[in-house]
Amino acid sequence: MSTSVTRQTFDQVMVPNYNPAEIIPVRGQGSRWWDRDNRDYLDFAGGIAVCVLGHAHPAMVQALHEQSQKLWHLSNVLTNEPALKLAQRLTELTFADRVFFCNSGAEANEAAFKLARRYGNTSSGGRKNKIISFFNAFHGRTLFTVCVGGQAKYTQGFEPLPGGIQHLPFNDVAALEAAMSDEVCAVVLEPVQGEGGVLPATREFVRAARALCDKHKALLIFDEVQTGNARSGTLYAYQQYGVQPDVLTTAKGLGGGFPIGAMLATEAAAQALAFGTHGSTYGGNPLACAVAGAVLEELVKPELLANVQARSQQLREGLTQIGERYGQFSAPRGMGLLLGAPLTDSWKGRAKDIVNAGLKQGVWLLVAGPDVLRFAPALNISAADMAEGLARLDRACAALK
Ligand SMILES: *Cc1c(COP(=O)(O)O)cnc(C)c1O
């Protein structure tokens, strides 16, 4: 067995579906992490909108430590206290009556889409099975979820593909009106398209989707894998739209870095997944649920939600200034601490270059496609850390120019 590993090891032993940066982070604290040379990085990416409380948050460490000494795993043949407590809390805090646990966003969506199909099929004798989704949507990487997602590059080469899915332009009320029928079992949308460029749904569009789903007895599914868990400034983004979905999927920030996903559903929708119709070995794992339970209690604190608003404002202003100074991107859009800055015409396609320049200056950001910079820092990031990250990004943009 070899004793040392380097970035080169990745190219030797990993399937080549990723291409990580040269640096290898080894520890993190709050909104910073350190590489093997003990260089620190400001984390504006949050492990892709996952680390809502930053790295090694004491409440999470404690929950994991305590649970790790009690009970690790049972499967769903038996239930457990952390899962029951978390489900109870999620139903108290949201529209939902019932919860299904899994381990990732893709699995939460897979469950939601299977629920929708079964809901439609059992209520119609097999004729109500069409799923409507939107171009540029992202719902995960299983075969069903890439097909419901609206980015053709993620399905290419994986044919034959599951059918019964129609894609429409996002935020286009007329197109949705025209496509709706009694054959539709579900409409699925992200309140803010995350991977697709950090594009918020309009209020009008979300309301129209609700009304059309009611009219045609279809389920309205919100994919809040990225927008959820206080990232938008409320626990879930739907709470700012004045519209309740029938089903909501979440993951990413739910475990704050411990893998967990959940599908939340109304009583009526949940009945479609009757006993034996779906399942997961790890779903509802006590370690994951204990950590998520601790995360959730931090996320509903008023001071945390106030920090999301204040830091969102600070980040928006900082990015707008840097954008104006160097002309690489325009003012950001998004909600709360999920912001996207679109590149200007002459910088189109170069989002990755700016990310790499940022890493050189010690700040980690994300892209959302080739033309948008994406920011998803910890929700408890301090004003000082935000300012330091912005200063490093300023240096990165200056160096690039
Ligand atoms: C990340 C993401 C997913 C997929 O989540 P995984 O945990 O990677 O499977 C699904 N939907 C949205 C909106 C996402 O941002």
Short mmCIF file of N, CA and C in Angstrom, two decimals, residues 151-159 161:
data_model
loop_
_atom_site.label_atom_id
_atom_site.label_comp_id
_atom_site.label_asym_id
_atom_site.label_seq_id
_atom_site.Cartn_x
_atom_site.Cartn_y
_atom_site.Cartn_z
N GLN A 151 -30.62 20.06 -19.35
CA GLN A 151 -29.34 20.32 -20.01
C GLN A 151 -28.93 19.07 -20.80
N ALA A 152 -29.07 19.17 -22.12
CA ALA A 152 -28.88 18.00 -23.00
C ALA A 152 -27.50 17.38 -22.83
N LYS A 153 -26.49 18.19 -22.47
CA LYS A 153 -25.14 17.62 -22.37
C LYS A 153 -25.05 16.53 -21.29
N TYR A 154 -25.96 16.54 -20.34
CA TYR A 154 -25.91 15.54 -19.27
C TYR A 154 -26.62 14.23 -19.63
N THR A 155 -27.36 14.21 -20.74
CA THR A 155 -28.01 12.95 -21.15
C THR A 155 -27.30 12.33 -22.35
N GLN A 156 -26.48 13.12 -23.05
CA GLN A 156 -25.84 12.62 -24.27
C GLN A 156 -24.94 11.42 -24.00
N GLY A 157 -25.18 10.37 -24.77
CA GLY A 157 -24.39 9.15 -24.63
C GLY A 157 -25.00 8.13 -23.69
N PHE A 158 -26.10 8.52 -23.02
CA PHE A 158 -26.71 7.61 -22.05
C PHE A 158 -28.02 7.01 -22.56
N GLU A 159 -28.26 7.15 -23.87
CA GLU A 159 -29.49 6.64 -24.46
C GLU A 159 -29.53 5.11 -24.38
N LEU A 161 -33.18 6.79 -23.31
CA LEU A 161 -33.58 7.60 -22.16
C LEU A 161 -35.04 7.35 -21.79
#
